[in-house]
């Protein structure tokens, strides 16, 4: 069983950046494929992107390319998502998730609400 | 991108009665390993989604055996043999065959 604990809600102005963290417990982060999914009332669930810590480059949904960066600190088992050039449409709940063998999302974090508002 | 559609979007159900949810993809989800890369998730009120069915028909650990998944190619079905109160929530299908991973809009199951 993998537990994912995310950082708290954030409020940002348009054009700003945000970092969301995801602490992994009960499993080494280095053996996981960490991805991010966001949820909005209008668009539902959207895959943002992610990467496998054992190798292979990051993958991104096209609309986030150039604006999102995924990093991980294996010494603290914490994954990060940085999203820049925020706009109001980025207001969403962001989930960190583990993708098992590219087949299924087996664990979800509790979600982090990011609000973008002037 | 593979487009996922679901029907119905709202499904009122009577406890003890069966329920059937449909999911369709714009392309076949058959992987060359013989499995369909189609998963089902349920999001109960106030919670994160959780896996119930993966690879089209395999029940996830902890998912009740009254829930089953079937289908092939582009057409998939999730069935609940006898609906219980805890089955209330939004059921999403998701394809993991290719990136971008995409989700259906969800079917909201409510108890009558």
Coordinates of C-alpha atoms in Angstrom, one line a residue:
Chain A
X1 CA 0.0 0.0 0.0
X2 CA 1.4 3.4 -1.1
X3 CA 0.3 6.5 0.7
X4 CA 0.5 9.9 -1.0
X5 CA 0.2 13.1 1.1
X6 CA 0.0 16.3 -0.8
X7 CA 0.7 19.9 0.2
X8 CA -2.1 22.3 1.1
X9 CA -4.3 24.6 -0.9
X10 CA -2.7 27.5 -2.8
X11 CA -3.9 30.8 -4.2
X12 CA -2.0 32.5 -7.0
X13 CA -2.5 35.5 -9.3
X14 CA -2.5 35.0 -13.1
X15 CA 1.0 34.8 -14.5
X16 CA 2.4 33.4 -11.3
X17 CA 3.8 29.9 -10.6
X18 CA 2.9 27.2 -8.1
X19 CA 4.6 24.2 -6.6
X20 CA 2.6 21.2 -5.3
X21 CA 4.4 18.5 -3.3
X22 CA 3.5 14.9 -2.8
X23 CA 5.1 12.9 0.0
X24 CA 5.3 9.2 -0.6
X25 CA 5.0 6.8 2.4
X26 CA 5.4 3.1 2.7
X27 CA 7.1 2.6 -0.6
X28 CA 10.4 3.9 -2.1
X29 CA 9.7 6.8 -4.5
X30 CA 12.6 5.6 -6.6
X31 CA 10.6 2.6 -7.7
X32 CA 7.4 4.5 -8.7
X33 CA 6.1 6.2 -11.8
X34 CA 4.7 9.4 -10.5
X35 CA 2.1 11.3 -12.5
X36 CA -0.3 14.2 -12.0
X37 CA -4.0 14.5 -12.8
X38 CA -6.2 17.5 -12.3
X39 CA -9.9 17.9 -11.9
X40 CA -12.2 20.8 -12.7
X41 CA -16.0 21.0 -12.8
X42 CA -15.9 21.9 -16.5
X43 CA -13.3 19.5 -18.0
X44 CA -13.4 16.7 -15.4
X45 CA -10.3 14.6 -15.0
X46 CA -7.2 15.6 -17.1
X47 CA -3.8 13.9 -17.2
X48 CA -1.1 16.5 -16.8
X49 CA 1.9 14.3 -17.2
X50 CA 4.6 12.5 -15.2
X51 CA 7.6 10.3 -15.3
X52 CA 9.1 7.0 -14.1
X53 CA 11.9 7.5 -11.6
X54 CA 13.6 4.4 -12.8
X55 CA 14.2 5.8 -16.2
X56 CA 12.7 7.4 -19.2
X57 CA 11.9 11.0 -19.8
X58 CA 8.9 12.9 -18.6
X59 CA 5.7 12.9 -20.5
X60 CA 3.3 15.9 -20.7
X61 CA -0.1 16.6 -22.0
X62 CA 0.4 19.0 -24.9
X63 CA -1.4 21.9 -23.2
X64 CA 1.1 21.8 -20.3
X65 CA 4.3 21.5 -22.3
X66 CA 6.7 24.3 -21.5
X67 CA 4.7 25.3 -18.4
X68 CA 5.1 22.2 -16.1
X69 CA 8.1 20.6 -14.5
X70 CA 8.2 17.3 -12.6
X71 CA 11.0 16.7 -10.1
X72 CA 11.6 14.3 -7.2
X73 CA 13.7 14.1 -4.1
X74 CA 14.4 10.4 -3.4
X75 CA 16.1 11.3 -0.1
X76 CA 12.8 12.5 1.3
X77 CA 10.5 10.5 -1.0
X78 CA 8.8 13.6 -2.2
X79 CA 7.6 14.4 -5.7
X80 CA 7.0 17.9 -7.0
X81 CA 5.0 19.5 -9.8
X82 CA 5.8 23.1 -10.7
X83 CA 3.3 24.9 -13.0
X84 CA 4.1 28.3 -14.3
X85 CA 2.3 31.1 -16.3
X86 CA -0.9 30.3 -14.4
X87 CA -4.2 31.4 -15.8
X88 CA -7.7 31.2 -14.4
X89 CA -8.4 28.0 -16.3
X90 CA -5.7 26.3 -14.2
X91 CA -7.9 26.5 -11.2
X92 CA -8.4 22.9 -10.2
X93 CA -7.7 20.1 -7.8
X94 CA -4.4 18.6 -8.6
X95 CA -3.7 14.9 -7.7
X96 CA -0.5 13.1 -7.6
X97 CA -0.9 9.5 -8.6
X98 CA 1.2 6.4 -9.2
X99 CA 0.9 4.7 -12.5
X100 CA 1.6 1.0 -12.4
X101 CA 3.3 -0.5 -15.4
X102 CA 1.7 2.1 -17.6
X103 CA -1.6 0.2 -17.1
X104 CA -3.5 1.8 -14.3
X105 CA -3.5 4.4 -11.6
X106 CA -3.2 2.4 -8.4
X107 CA -2.9 5.2 -5.8
X108 CA -4.1 8.8 -5.6
X109 CA -3.1 11.6 -3.2
X110 CA -5.8 13.5 -1.4
X111 CA -5.7 16.4 -3.9
X112 CA -4.5 20.0 -3.7
X113 CA -6.8 22.9 -4.7
X114 CA -4.9 25.5 -6.7
X115 CA -6.9 28.7 -7.2
X116 CA -5.8 31.3 -9.8
X117 CA -7.5 34.6 -9.3
X118 CA -6.7 38.2 -9.6
Chain B
X1 CA -5.8 11.8 -28.7
X2 CA -8.1 9.0 -27.8
X3 CA -11.5 10.4 -26.9
X4 CA -13.5 8.6 -24.2
X5 CA -17.3 8.8 -23.9
X6 CA -19.6 7.4 -21.3
X7 CA -23.3 6.8 -21.0
X8 CA -25.5 7.5 -19.3
X9 CA -24.1 10.6 -17.5
X10 CA -26.6 10.2 -14.7
X11 CA -27.9 6.8 -13.5
X12 CA -30.5 6.6 -10.8
X13 CA -30.5 3.1 -9.3
X14 CA -32.6 1.2 -6.8
X15 CA -30.7 -0.6 -4.1
X16 CA -30.6 -4.4 -4.8
X17 CA -31.1 -3.8 -8.5
X18 CA -28.4 -4.2 -11.1
X19 CA -26.7 -1.3 -12.9
X20 CA -24.8 -1.1 -16.2
X21 CA -22.4 1.7 -17.3
X22 CA -21.0 2.1 -20.7
X23 CA -17.7 3.5 -21.9
X24 CA -16.6 3.9 -25.5
X25 CA -13.2 4.9 -27.0
X26 CA -12.4 6.5 -30.3
X27 CA -9.8 3.9 -31.0
X28 CA -9.3 0.3 -30.0
X29 CA -7.7 -0.1 -26.6
X30 CA -6.2 -3.5 -27.4
X31 CA -2.5 -3.6 -26.5
X32 CA -0.2 -6.0 -28.4
X33 CA 0.1 -8.0 -25.1
X34 CA -3.6 -9.0 -25.5
X35 CA -5.0 -6.8 -22.7
X36 CA -7.3 -3.9 -23.1
X37 CA -5.8 -0.8 -21.5
X38 CA -9.1 0.4 -20.0
X39 CA -9.7 1.1 -16.3
X40 CA -12.6 2.1 -14.2
X41 CA -12.4 4.4 -11.2
X42 CA -15.1 5.5 -8.7
X43 CA -15.0 8.8 -7.0
X44 CA -17.2 8.8 -3.9
X45 CA -18.4 12.1 -2.5
X46 CA -15.5 14.1 -0.9
X47 CA -12.9 11.5 -1.9
X48 CA -10.2 11.0 -4.5
X49 CA -10.9 8.5 -7.3
X50 CA -10.0 4.9 -6.7
X51 CA -9.4 2.0 -9.0
X52 CA -12.1 -0.6 -9.3
X53 CA -11.4 -2.4 -12.6
X54 CA -8.2 -2.5 -14.6
X55 CA -7.2 -3.9 -17.9
X56 CA -10.8 -4.1 -18.9
X57 CA -12.0 -6.8 -16.6
X58 CA -9.6 -7.4 -13.6
X59 CA -11.1 -6.4 -10.3
X60 CA -8.8 -4.3 -8.2
X61 CA -7.9 -5.3 -4.6
X62 CA -10.7 -4.2 -2.3
X63 CA -13.3 -3.8 -5.0
X64 CA -16.4 -5.7 -4.2
X65 CA -17.1 -8.8 -6.3
X66 CA -20.6 -7.5 -7.3
X67 CA -18.7 -5.1 -9.6
X68 CA -17.4 -6.5 -12.9
X69 CA -15.9 -5.2 -16.1
X70 CA -16.2 -6.5 -19.7
X71 CA -15.8 -5.4 -23.2
X72 CA -13.3 -5.3 -26.1
X73 CA -12.0 -3.1 -28.8
X74 CA -13.8 0.2 -28.3
X75 CA -16.8 -0.8 -26.2
X76 CA -16.7 -1.5 -22.5
X77 CA -19.2 -2.1 -19.7
X78 CA -19.0 -1.9 -15.9
X79 CA -21.8 -3.8 -14.2
X80 CA -22.9 -3.8 -10.6
X81 CA -24.9 -6.9 -9.9
X82 CA -26.8 -5.6 -6.9
X83 CA -26.4 -1.9 -6.1
X84 CA -25.7 -1.0 -2.5
X85 CA -25.6 2.5 -0.9
X86 CA -21.8 2.5 -0.9
X87 CA -21.8 2.3 -4.7
X88 CA -23.0 5.9 -5.0
X89 CA -20.4 8.1 -6.8
X90 CA -19.1 9.1 -10.1
X91 CA -17.6 6.3 -12.3
X92 CA -14.9 7.2 -14.7
X93 CA -13.3 5.1 -17.4
X94 CA -9.7 5.9 -18.5
X95 CA -7.5 4.7 -21.3
X96 CA -3.8 4.0 -20.6
X97 CA -3.0 2.6 -24.0
X98 CA -1.2 5.8 -25.2
X99 CA -0.4 9.2 -23.9
X100 CA -2.1 11.5 -23.4
X101 CA -3.9 9.3 -20.9
X102 CA -7.6 10.3 -21.2
X103 CA -10.7 10.0 -19.1
X104 CA -14.4 9.8 -19.9
X105 CA -16.7 12.5 -18.5
X106 CA -18.1 10.1 -15.8
X107 CA -21.4 8.5 -15.0
X108 CA -23.0 9.7 -11.7
X109 CA -24.7 6.8 -9.9
X110 CA -27.3 8.0 -7.4
X111 CA -29.6 5.9 -5.3
X112 CA -33.3 6.5 -5.9

